[in-house]
């Protein structure tokens, strides 16, 4: 499985026949006639989700009503689902909660990290991040930098190390870049940031559930991540937030809502933060969405992450090999070395990436487009087969060679790309 070397469709069928994860595809409800290579943007629907959501709605809400906060354990859902996600990212029990969106959680942990570093060394003026980090991460950091009279310094990935100096307050990075799939060495960069006297905030949006992550071993300071991508939690699923226990009790985050209070049901007028990660909660948890997210997280927990990563690499290697041999004109935009990639592969086309992706989607192969020139393909080893890779490249080759992407219907932009 590690060496794809599949030169025929038959080879791909053989790889699938020996895939130790093959049976996990049964966990999902996949539409007929679709090859889905966009699980890095919105994970697919687990078979268990509809029944579980129906149960929450009809019984827990319909019959149980407000009693269900206690009797159905609603109030514990942020911690319960958080503990499951913790197993996927190398965090301990009670260290991670599910709450709000990735953007909001980033605001909370970046605020906390800035408060900690600035209390120790007020002269530190810089938040360092990657220029091609996901925009919401940069917008949140820009806003906080402005509020604190600091600077947001944006650099290219290969220049990060040289910007970790006496000015550094916080290094804020996404472990796997959303455009290129480039994977940062979380442990090494965290160590370098600490050596410079700063803290780290890691966004795991494209790594949680996609590859083995070890927050504790990497000594990271704070992390956030997304519920609706590789965790299959459904559109707009709540996100997660982790603080290294060594920081958890130092400062509370600024969105000091009642769910992060030490005793929310004492209804006291003053704020007293809960101990540990619970202080990163803000308002009432979205129970139905949390129930759906739990189903998604369970589908990932069913896999061994080392096996999952091995298959992910084999799928992406095969895809690159086939596209490069059959689709002239597309330029690999992801690192060629598998150990430096997450679970996605991006190809650039200088002018026609958008209509090419639209034409491909019309043929039932779903990836996505990221402006200005990136065709992005996500590989989710839980349900993506080697035969899907073969068939997807076959369709892509036909789109390119037929020139059908020139048709006007493929050149009209929708709101969401
Ligand atoms: C998907 C993604 C987000 C999404 O943030 P929302 O608050 O859920 O909209 C944030 N950051 C990164 C790096 C992402 O990939």
GROMACS .gro file of C-alpha atoms and ligand atoms in nm:
model
  432
    1UNK     CA    1   0.000   0.000   0.000
    2UNK     CA    2   0.289   0.243   0.063
    3UNK     CA    3   0.408   0.225  -0.294
    4UNK     CA    4   0.120   0.303  -0.531
    5UNK     CA    5   0.288   0.227  -0.865
    6UNK     CA    6  -0.057   0.162  -1.006
    7UNK     CA    7  -0.040   0.189  -1.379
    8UNK     CA    8  -0.376   0.032  -1.457
    9UNK     CA    9  -0.727   0.046  -1.323
   10UNK     CA   10  -0.685  -0.320  -1.230
   11UNK     CA   11  -0.390  -0.227  -1.003
   12UNK     CA   12  -0.616   0.016  -0.819
   13UNK     CA   13  -0.878  -0.251  -0.760
   14UNK     CA   14  -0.603  -0.472  -0.618
   15UNK     CA   15  -0.489  -0.195  -0.383
   16UNK     CA   16  -0.849  -0.155  -0.261
   17UNK     CA   17  -0.880  -0.529  -0.208
   18UNK     CA   18  -0.584  -0.518   0.033
   19UNK     CA   19  -0.682  -0.194   0.208
   20UNK     CA   20  -0.714  -0.253   0.585
   21UNK     CA   21  -0.946   0.052   0.609
   22UNK     CA   22  -1.179  -0.056   0.325
   23UNK     CA   23  -1.465  -0.161   0.553
   24UNK     CA   24  -1.481   0.186   0.714
   25UNK     CA   25  -1.638   0.325   0.397
   26UNK     CA   26  -1.958   0.151   0.509
   27UNK     CA   27  -1.987   0.410   0.784
   28UNK     CA   28  -2.091   0.675   0.532
   29UNK     CA   29  -2.385   0.760   0.315
   30UNK     CA   30  -2.220   0.847  -0.015
   31UNK     CA   31  -2.432   0.958  -0.311
   32UNK     CA   32  -2.435   0.733  -0.618
   33UNK     CA   33  -2.220   0.841  -0.909
   34UNK     CA   34  -2.008   1.087  -0.714
   35UNK     CA   35  -1.637   1.074  -0.638
   36UNK     CA   36  -1.596   1.307  -0.344
   37UNK     CA   37  -1.257   1.470  -0.309
   38UNK     CA   38  -1.366   1.760  -0.089
   39UNK     CA   39  -1.374   1.606   0.258
   40UNK     CA   40  -1.112   1.867   0.352
   41UNK     CA   41  -1.382   2.133   0.309
   42UNK     CA   42  -1.700   1.952   0.416
   43UNK     CA   43  -1.681   1.591   0.535
   44UNK     CA   44  -1.945   1.343   0.414
   45UNK     CA   45  -2.252   1.233   0.605
   46UNK     CA   46  -2.205   0.937   0.842
   47UNK     CA   47  -2.487   0.681   0.834
   48UNK     CA   48  -2.538   0.718   1.208
   49UNK     CA   49  -2.597   1.094   1.204
   50UNK     CA   50  -2.957   1.118   1.082
   51UNK     CA   51  -3.089   0.869   1.338
   52UNK     CA   52  -2.893   1.028   1.622
   53UNK     CA   53  -3.011   1.378   1.533
   54UNK     CA   54  -3.366   1.247   1.502
   55UNK     CA   55  -3.336   1.098   1.851
   56UNK     CA   56  -3.205   1.423   1.996
   57UNK     CA   57  -3.487   1.617   1.834
   58UNK     CA   58  -3.782   1.381   1.887
   59UNK     CA   59  -3.701   1.226   2.223
   60UNK     CA   60  -3.447   1.439   2.405
   61UNK     CA   61  -3.596   1.771   2.298
   62UNK     CA   62  -3.954   1.666   2.213
   63UNK     CA   63  -4.022   1.451   2.518
   64UNK     CA   64  -3.745   1.539   2.760
   65UNK     CA   65  -3.762   1.913   2.706
   66UNK     CA   66  -3.553   2.111   2.950
   67UNK     CA   67  -3.495   1.805   3.168
   68UNK     CA   68  -3.262   1.673   2.898
   69UNK     CA   69  -2.986   1.916   2.996
   70UNK     CA   70  -2.936   1.676   3.288
   71UNK     CA   71  -3.106   1.350   3.191
   72UNK     CA   72  -2.963   1.331   2.836
   73UNK     CA   73  -2.627   1.480   2.937
   74UNK     CA   74  -2.658   1.783   2.708
   75UNK     CA   75  -2.463   2.002   2.947
   76UNK     CA   76  -2.160   1.769   2.926
   77UNK     CA   77  -2.151   1.748   2.544
   78UNK     CA   78  -1.871   2.006   2.493
   79UNK     CA   79  -1.646   1.800   2.723
   80UNK     CA   80  -1.765   1.458   2.609
   81UNK     CA   81  -1.710   1.524   2.239
   82UNK     CA   82  -1.396   1.723   2.329
   83UNK     CA   83  -1.246   1.419   2.502
   84UNK     CA   84  -1.304   1.213   2.189
   85UNK     CA   85  -1.134   1.471   1.966
   86UNK     CA   86  -0.851   1.491   2.220
   87UNK     CA   87  -0.766   1.127   2.138
   88UNK     CA   88  -0.714   1.227   1.773
   89UNK     CA   89  -0.479   1.519   1.841
   90UNK     CA   90  -0.262   1.395   2.126
   91UNK     CA   91  -0.437   1.590   2.401
   92UNK     CA   92  -0.528   1.454   2.744
   93UNK     CA   93  -0.868   1.394   2.895
   94UNK     CA   94  -1.029   1.717   3.012
   95UNK     CA   95  -0.793   1.937   2.809
   96UNK     CA   96  -1.009   2.009   2.504
   97UNK     CA   97  -1.367   2.133   2.457
   98UNK     CA   98  -1.599   2.181   2.163
   99UNK     CA   99  -1.739   2.533   2.128
  100UNK     CA  100  -1.823   2.808   1.882
  101UNK     CA  101  -1.646   2.830   1.545
  102UNK     CA  102  -1.278   2.803   1.457
  103UNK     CA  103  -1.267   3.181   1.403
  104UNK     CA  104  -1.412   3.256   1.747
  105UNK     CA  105  -1.189   3.003   1.921
  106UNK     CA  106  -0.888   3.153   1.753
  107UNK     CA  107  -0.984   3.491   1.896
  108UNK     CA  108  -1.005   3.339   2.243
  109UNK     CA  109  -0.673   3.153   2.241
  110UNK     CA  110  -0.478   3.422   2.062
  111UNK     CA  111  -0.608   3.671   2.319
  112UNK     CA  112  -0.503   3.441   2.602
  113UNK     CA  113  -0.160   3.380   2.449
  114UNK     CA  114  -0.105   3.754   2.405
  115UNK     CA  115  -0.207   3.823   2.764
  116UNK     CA  116   0.042   3.565   2.889
  117UNK     CA  117   0.341   3.678   2.683
  118UNK     CA  118   0.269   4.047   2.736
  119UNK     CA  119   0.243   4.001   3.112
  120UNK     CA  120   0.588   3.841   3.112
  121UNK     CA  121   0.751   4.068   2.854
  122UNK     CA  122   0.550   4.375   2.746
  123UNK     CA  123   0.807   4.474   2.484
  124UNK     CA  124   0.717   4.184   2.257
  125UNK     CA  125   0.534   4.345   1.968
  126UNK     CA  126   0.480   4.083   1.700
  127UNK     CA  127   0.234   3.814   1.605
  128UNK     CA  128   0.402   3.611   1.332
  129UNK     CA  129   0.202   3.410   1.079
  130UNK     CA  130   0.217   3.279   0.725
  131UNK     CA  131   0.112   3.508   0.442
  132UNK     CA  132  -0.099   3.236   0.284
  133UNK     CA  133  -0.262   3.129   0.611
  134UNK     CA  134  -0.642   3.098   0.589
  135UNK     CA  135  -0.788   3.451   0.572
  136UNK     CA  136  -1.010   3.427   0.880
  137UNK     CA  137  -0.703   3.343   1.090
  138UNK     CA  138  -0.523   3.649   0.955
  139UNK     CA  139  -0.826   3.876   1.000
  140UNK     CA  140  -0.868   3.772   1.364
  141UNK     CA  141  -0.495   3.822   1.428
  142UNK     CA  142  -0.499   4.160   1.253
  143UNK     CA  143  -0.785   4.277   1.471
  144UNK     CA  144  -0.614   4.164   1.792
  145UNK     CA  145  -0.282   4.313   1.685
  146UNK     CA  146  -0.456   4.647   1.631
  147UNK     CA  147  -0.629   4.629   1.966
  148UNK     CA  148  -0.304   4.556   2.150
  149UNK     CA  149  -0.093   4.807   1.953
  150UNK     CA  150   0.107   4.521   1.804
  151UNK     CA  151   0.216   4.416   1.457
  152UNK     CA  152   0.102   4.119   1.254
  153UNK     CA  153   0.407   4.002   1.060
  154UNK     CA  154   0.326   3.784   0.757
  155UNK     CA  155   0.604   3.575   0.610
  156UNK     CA  156   0.661   3.294   0.361
  157UNK     CA  157   0.677   2.946   0.515
  158UNK     CA  158   1.051   2.906   0.459
  159UNK     CA  159   1.121   3.239   0.633
  160UNK     CA  160   0.933   3.170   0.958
  161UNK     CA  161   1.236   3.064   1.163
  162UNK     CA  162   1.425   3.388   1.099
  163UNK     CA  163   1.133   3.593   1.235
  164UNK     CA  164   1.132   3.420   1.571
  165UNK     CA  165   1.326   3.673   1.776
  166UNK     CA  166   1.302   3.905   2.077
  167UNK     CA  167   0.998   4.081   1.923
  168UNK     CA  168   0.792   3.764   1.902
  169UNK     CA  169   0.486   3.741   2.122
  170UNK     CA  170   0.296   3.463   1.944
  171UNK     CA  171   0.361   3.242   1.643
  172UNK     CA  172   0.020   3.158   1.496
  173UNK     CA  173   0.015   2.895   1.223
  174UNK     CA  174  -0.216   2.648   1.055
  175UNK     CA  175  -0.041   2.313   1.062
  176UNK     CA  176  -0.155   2.217   0.710
  177UNK     CA  177  -0.193   2.503   0.463
  178UNK     CA  178  -0.543   2.518   0.312
  179UNK     CA  179  -0.420   2.604  -0.038
  180UNK     CA  180  -0.111   2.394  -0.084
  181UNK     CA  181  -0.151   2.121   0.176
  182UNK     CA  182   0.197   2.200   0.304
  183UNK     CA  183   0.254   2.047   0.649
  184UNK     CA  184   0.451   2.237   0.912
  185UNK     CA  185   0.668   2.060   1.169
  186UNK     CA  186   0.467   2.158   1.476
  187UNK     CA  187   0.723   2.033   1.730
  188UNK     CA  188   1.023   2.202   1.565
  189UNK     CA  189   0.852   2.538   1.512
  190UNK     CA  190   0.708   2.534   1.862
  191UNK     CA  191   1.054   2.469   2.001
  192UNK     CA  192   1.197   2.755   1.795
  193UNK     CA  193   0.921   2.994   1.908
  194UNK     CA  194   0.980   2.898   2.271
  195UNK     CA  195   1.355   2.946   2.231
  196UNK     CA  196   1.277   3.300   2.114
  197UNK     CA  197   1.059   3.353   2.421
  198UNK     CA  198   0.721   3.343   2.244
  199UNK     CA  199   0.416   3.117   2.250
  200UNK     CA  200   0.244   2.919   1.975
  201UNK     CA  201  -0.115   2.895   1.854
  202UNK     CA  202  -0.185   2.611   1.611
  203UNK     CA  203  -0.488   2.580   1.385
  204UNK     CA  204  -0.553   2.211   1.317
  205UNK     CA  205  -0.840   2.268   1.069
  206UNK     CA  206  -0.672   2.051   0.804
  207UNK     CA  207  -0.493   1.809   1.033
  208UNK     CA  208  -0.740   1.688   1.299
  209UNK     CA  209  -0.873   1.357   1.167
  210UNK     CA  210  -0.646   1.375   0.862
  211UNK     CA  211  -0.311   1.271   1.011
  212UNK     CA  212  -0.159   1.184   1.348
  213UNK     CA  213  -0.123   1.499   1.562
  214UNK     CA  214   0.052   1.508   1.897
  215UNK     CA  215  -0.017   1.835   2.075
  216UNK     CA  216   0.137   1.731   2.403
  217UNK     CA  217   0.454   1.583   2.258
  218UNK     CA  218   0.505   1.896   2.047
  219UNK     CA  219   0.471   2.117   2.359
  220UNK     CA  220   0.233   2.348   2.171
  221UNK     CA  221   0.067   2.619   2.379
  222UNK     CA  222  -0.281   2.654   2.229
  223UNK     CA  223  -0.473   2.490   1.945
  224UNK     CA  224  -0.806   2.519   1.766
  225UNK     CA  225  -0.964   2.308   1.494
  226UNK     CA  226  -1.263   2.258   1.273
  227UNK     CA  227  -1.554   2.013   1.315
  228UNK     CA  228  -1.694   2.001   0.964
  229UNK     CA  229  -1.385   1.903   0.762
  230UNK     CA  230  -1.207   1.573   0.835
  231UNK     CA  231  -1.418   1.522   1.149
  232UNK     CA  232  -1.736   1.485   0.940
  233UNK     CA  233  -1.949   1.689   1.183
  234UNK     CA  234  -2.176   1.847   0.920
  235UNK     CA  235  -2.207   2.198   0.775
  236UNK     CA  236  -2.116   2.463   1.031
  237UNK     CA  237  -2.035   2.203   1.299
  238UNK     CA  238  -1.890   2.356   1.614
  239UNK     CA  239  -1.512   2.375   1.647
  240UNK     CA  240  -1.269   2.276   1.922
  241UNK     CA  241  -1.020   2.450   2.144
  242UNK     CA  242  -0.725   2.319   2.348
  243UNK     CA  243  -0.494   2.490   2.593
  244UNK     CA  244  -0.180   2.327   2.721
  245UNK     CA  245  -0.251   2.251   3.090
  246UNK     CA  246   0.050   2.464   3.188
  247UNK     CA  247  -0.143   2.770   3.063
  248UNK     CA  248  -0.499   2.666   3.131
  249UNK     CA  249  -0.529   2.844   3.465
  250UNK     CA  250  -0.337   3.158   3.365
  251UNK     CA  251  -0.575   3.430   3.249
  252UNK     CA  252  -0.923   3.376   3.121
  253UNK     CA  253  -1.016   3.442   2.765
  254UNK     CA  254  -1.204   3.766   2.686
  255UNK     CA  255  -1.534   3.610   2.574
  256UNK     CA  256  -1.620   3.547   2.937
  257UNK     CA  257  -1.967   3.401   2.895
  258UNK     CA  258  -2.157   3.216   3.162
  259UNK     CA  259  -2.074   2.867   3.035
  260UNK     CA  260  -1.708   2.938   3.112
  261UNK     CA  261  -1.795   3.045   3.466
  262UNK     CA  262  -1.688   2.832   3.761
  263UNK     CA  263  -2.051   2.793   3.871
  264UNK     CA  264  -2.291   2.906   3.596
  265UNK     CA  265  -2.602   2.805   3.787
  266UNK     CA  266  -2.523   3.013   4.091
  267UNK     CA  267  -2.608   3.316   3.874
  268UNK     CA  268  -2.365   3.545   4.053
  269UNK     CA  269  -2.313   3.895   3.910
  270UNK     CA  270  -1.933   3.864   3.898
  271UNK     CA  271  -1.723   3.648   3.666
  272UNK     CA  272  -1.516   3.370   3.814
  273UNK     CA  273  -1.356   3.150   3.546
  274UNK     CA  274  -1.401   2.775   3.556
  275UNK     CA  275  -1.083   2.583   3.615
  276UNK     CA  276  -0.902   2.443   3.314
  277UNK     CA  277  -1.031   2.433   2.959
  278UNK     CA  278  -1.396   2.489   3.059
  279UNK     CA  279  -1.323   2.862   3.080
  280UNK     CA  280  -1.290   2.858   2.702
  281UNK     CA  281  -1.663   2.793   2.673
  282UNK     CA  282  -1.879   3.099   2.621
  283UNK     CA  283  -2.254   3.056   2.566
  284UNK     CA  284  -2.505   2.771   2.556
  285UNK     CA  285  -2.376   2.472   2.355
  286UNK     CA  286  -2.546   2.389   2.021
  287UNK     CA  287  -2.683   2.050   2.126
  288UNK     CA  288  -2.810   1.921   1.792
  289UNK     CA  289  -2.488   2.016   1.613
  290UNK     CA  290  -2.281   1.861   1.891
  291UNK     CA  291  -2.473   1.534   1.858
  292UNK     CA  292  -2.403   1.532   1.483
  293UNK     CA  293  -2.036   1.614   1.542
  294UNK     CA  294  -2.003   1.324   1.786
  295UNK     CA  295  -2.121   1.084   1.513
  296UNK     CA  296  -1.859   1.227   1.278
  297UNK     CA  297  -1.578   1.203   1.532
  298UNK     CA  298  -1.673   0.840   1.601
  299UNK     CA  299  -1.618   0.756   1.233
  300UNK     CA  300  -1.258   0.876   1.264
  301UNK     CA  301  -1.198   0.704   1.598
  302UNK     CA  302  -1.285   0.377   1.423
  303UNK     CA  303  -0.956   0.403   1.231
  304UNK     CA  304  -0.601   0.366   1.350
  305UNK     CA  305  -0.435   0.700   1.266
  306UNK     CA  306  -0.105   0.545   1.158
  307UNK     CA  307  -0.284   0.321   0.908
  308UNK     CA  308  -0.496   0.615   0.799
  309UNK     CA  309  -0.188   0.828   0.733
  310UNK     CA  310  -0.023   0.547   0.539
  311UNK     CA  311  -0.327   0.518   0.312
  312UNK     CA  312  -0.355   0.895   0.279
  313UNK     CA  313   0.003   0.912   0.152
  314UNK     CA  314  -0.054   0.624  -0.089
  315UNK     CA  315  -0.368   0.795  -0.228
  316UNK     CA  316  -0.199   1.133  -0.275
  317UNK     CA  317   0.115   0.978  -0.428
  318UNK     CA  318  -0.099   0.788  -0.676
  319UNK     CA  319  -0.302   1.099  -0.762
  320UNK     CA  320   0.009   1.308  -0.827
  321UNK     CA  321   0.166   1.034  -1.038
  322UNK     CA  322  -0.147   0.990  -1.252
  323UNK     CA  323  -0.223   1.361  -1.297
  324UNK     CA  324   0.135   1.437  -1.397
  325UNK     CA  325   0.139   1.159  -1.651
  326UNK     CA  326  -0.206   1.230  -1.799
  327UNK     CA  327  -0.295   1.598  -1.748
  328UNK     CA  328  -0.038   1.824  -1.913
  329UNK     CA  329  -0.082   2.191  -1.824
  330UNK     CA  330  -0.148   2.136  -1.452
  331UNK     CA  331   0.135   2.229  -1.218
  332UNK     CA  332   0.175   2.059  -0.881
  333UNK     CA  333   0.122   2.323  -0.611
  334UNK     CA  334   0.166   2.090  -0.312
  335UNK     CA  335   0.497   1.967  -0.172
  336UNK     CA  336   0.620   1.669  -0.371
  337UNK     CA  337   0.758   1.503  -0.062
  338UNK     CA  338   0.474   1.313   0.107
  339UNK     CA  339   0.603   1.379   0.459
  340UNK     CA  340   0.560   1.752   0.395
  341UNK     CA  341   0.195   1.724   0.283
  342UNK     CA  342  -0.133   1.690   0.464
  343UNK     CA  343  -0.412   1.483   0.307
  344UNK     CA  344  -0.478   1.708   0.008
  345UNK     CA  345  -0.317   1.773  -0.327
  346UNK     CA  346  -0.337   2.102  -0.515
  347UNK     CA  347  -0.264   2.169  -0.878
  348UNK     CA  348  -0.238   2.514  -1.030
  349UNK     CA  349  -0.357   2.622  -1.371
  350UNK     CA  350  -0.263   2.978  -1.468
  351UNK     CA  351  -0.594   3.081  -1.624
  352UNK     CA  352  -0.865   2.816  -1.629
  353UNK     CA  353  -0.864   2.649  -1.287
  354UNK     CA  354  -1.215   2.761  -1.203
  355UNK     CA  355  -1.397   2.638  -1.517
  356UNK     CA  356  -1.193   2.317  -1.517
  357UNK     CA  357  -1.312   2.238  -1.166
  358UNK     CA  358  -1.673   2.323  -1.261
  359UNK     CA  359  -1.655   2.089  -1.560
  360UNK     CA  360  -1.507   1.818  -1.341
  361UNK     CA  361  -1.784   1.860  -1.084
  362UNK     CA  362  -2.042   1.830  -1.363
  363UNK     CA  363  -1.886   1.490  -1.436
  364UNK     CA  364  -1.941   1.385  -1.073
  365UNK     CA  365  -1.590   1.438  -0.939
  366UNK     CA  366  -1.610   1.694  -0.660
  367UNK     CA  367  -1.304   1.894  -0.560
  368UNK     CA  368  -1.291   2.270  -0.518
  369UNK     CA  369  -1.123   2.584  -0.646
  370UNK     CA  370  -0.930   2.840  -0.444
  371UNK     CA  371  -0.859   3.175  -0.608
  372UNK     CA  372  -0.664   3.268  -0.802
  373UNK     CA  373  -0.544   2.944  -0.962
  374UNK     CA  374  -0.569   2.637  -0.736
  375UNK     CA  375  -0.761   2.316  -0.806
  376UNK     CA  376  -0.782   2.143  -0.471
  377UNK     CA  377  -0.840   1.773  -0.407
  378UNK     CA  378  -0.889   1.629  -0.059
  379UNK     CA  379  -0.831   1.261   0.016
  380UNK     CA  380  -1.015   1.106   0.306
  381UNK     CA  381  -0.883   0.752   0.362
  382UNK     CA  382  -1.196   0.656   0.556
  383UNK     CA  383  -1.398   0.649   0.234
  384UNK     CA  384  -1.177   0.738  -0.063
  385UNK     CA  385  -1.067   0.431  -0.263
  386UNK     CA  386  -0.775   0.386  -0.500
  387UNK     CA  387  -1.025   0.322  -0.777
  388UNK     CA  388  -1.176   0.664  -0.704
  389UNK     CA  389  -0.834   0.820  -0.762
  390UNK     CA  390  -0.801   0.641  -1.094
  391UNK     CA  391  -1.151   0.734  -1.210
  392UNK     CA  392  -1.116   1.095  -1.094
  393UNK     CA  393  -0.797   1.141  -1.296
  394UNK     CA  394  -0.966   0.979  -1.597
  395UNK     CA  395  -1.244   1.240  -1.577
  396UNK     CA  396  -0.995   1.523  -1.523
  397UNK     CA  397  -0.796   1.414  -1.827
  398UNK     CA  398  -1.115   1.412  -2.034
  399UNK     CA  399  -1.209   1.762  -1.913
  400UNK     CA  400  -0.868   1.891  -2.022
  401UNK     CA  401  -0.848   1.711  -2.354
  402UNK     CA  402  -1.207   1.781  -2.462
  403UNK     CA  403  -1.179   2.153  -2.387
  404UNK     CA  404  -1.535   2.139  -2.249
  405UNK     CA  405  -1.434   2.371  -1.962
  406UNK     CA  406  -1.451   2.657  -2.216
  407UNK     CA  407  -1.831   2.631  -2.222
  408UNK     CA  408  -1.998   2.941  -2.074
  409UNK     CA  409  -2.189   2.738  -1.811
  410UNK     CA  410  -1.859   2.640  -1.647
  411UNK     CA  411  -1.738   2.999  -1.639
  412UNK     CA  412  -2.010   3.147  -1.421
  413UNK     CA  413  -1.895   3.203  -1.064
  414UNK     CA  414  -2.116   3.092  -0.774
  415UNK     CA  415  -2.098   3.255  -0.431
  416UNK     CA  416  -1.917   2.955  -0.283
  417UNK     CA  417  -1.630   2.809  -0.483
  418LIG     C1  418  -1.183   2.593   0.747
  418LIG     C2  419  -1.092   2.683   0.822
  418LIG     C3  420  -1.144   2.776   0.911
  418LIG     C4  421  -1.292   2.792   0.925
  418LIG     O1  422  -1.327   2.883   1.022
  418LIG     P1  423  -1.481   2.903   1.056
  418LIG     O2  424  -1.479   2.988   1.174
  418LIG     O3  425  -1.540   2.766   1.077
  418LIG     O4  426  -1.545   2.965   0.938
  418LIG     C5  427  -1.054   2.853   0.984
  418LIG     N1  428  -0.921   2.840   0.965
  418LIG     C6  429  -0.868   2.749   0.880
  418LIG     C7  430  -0.723   2.736   0.865
  418LIG     C8  431  -0.953   2.669   0.805
  418LIG     O5  432  -0.903   2.583   0.719
   0.00000   0.00000   0.00000
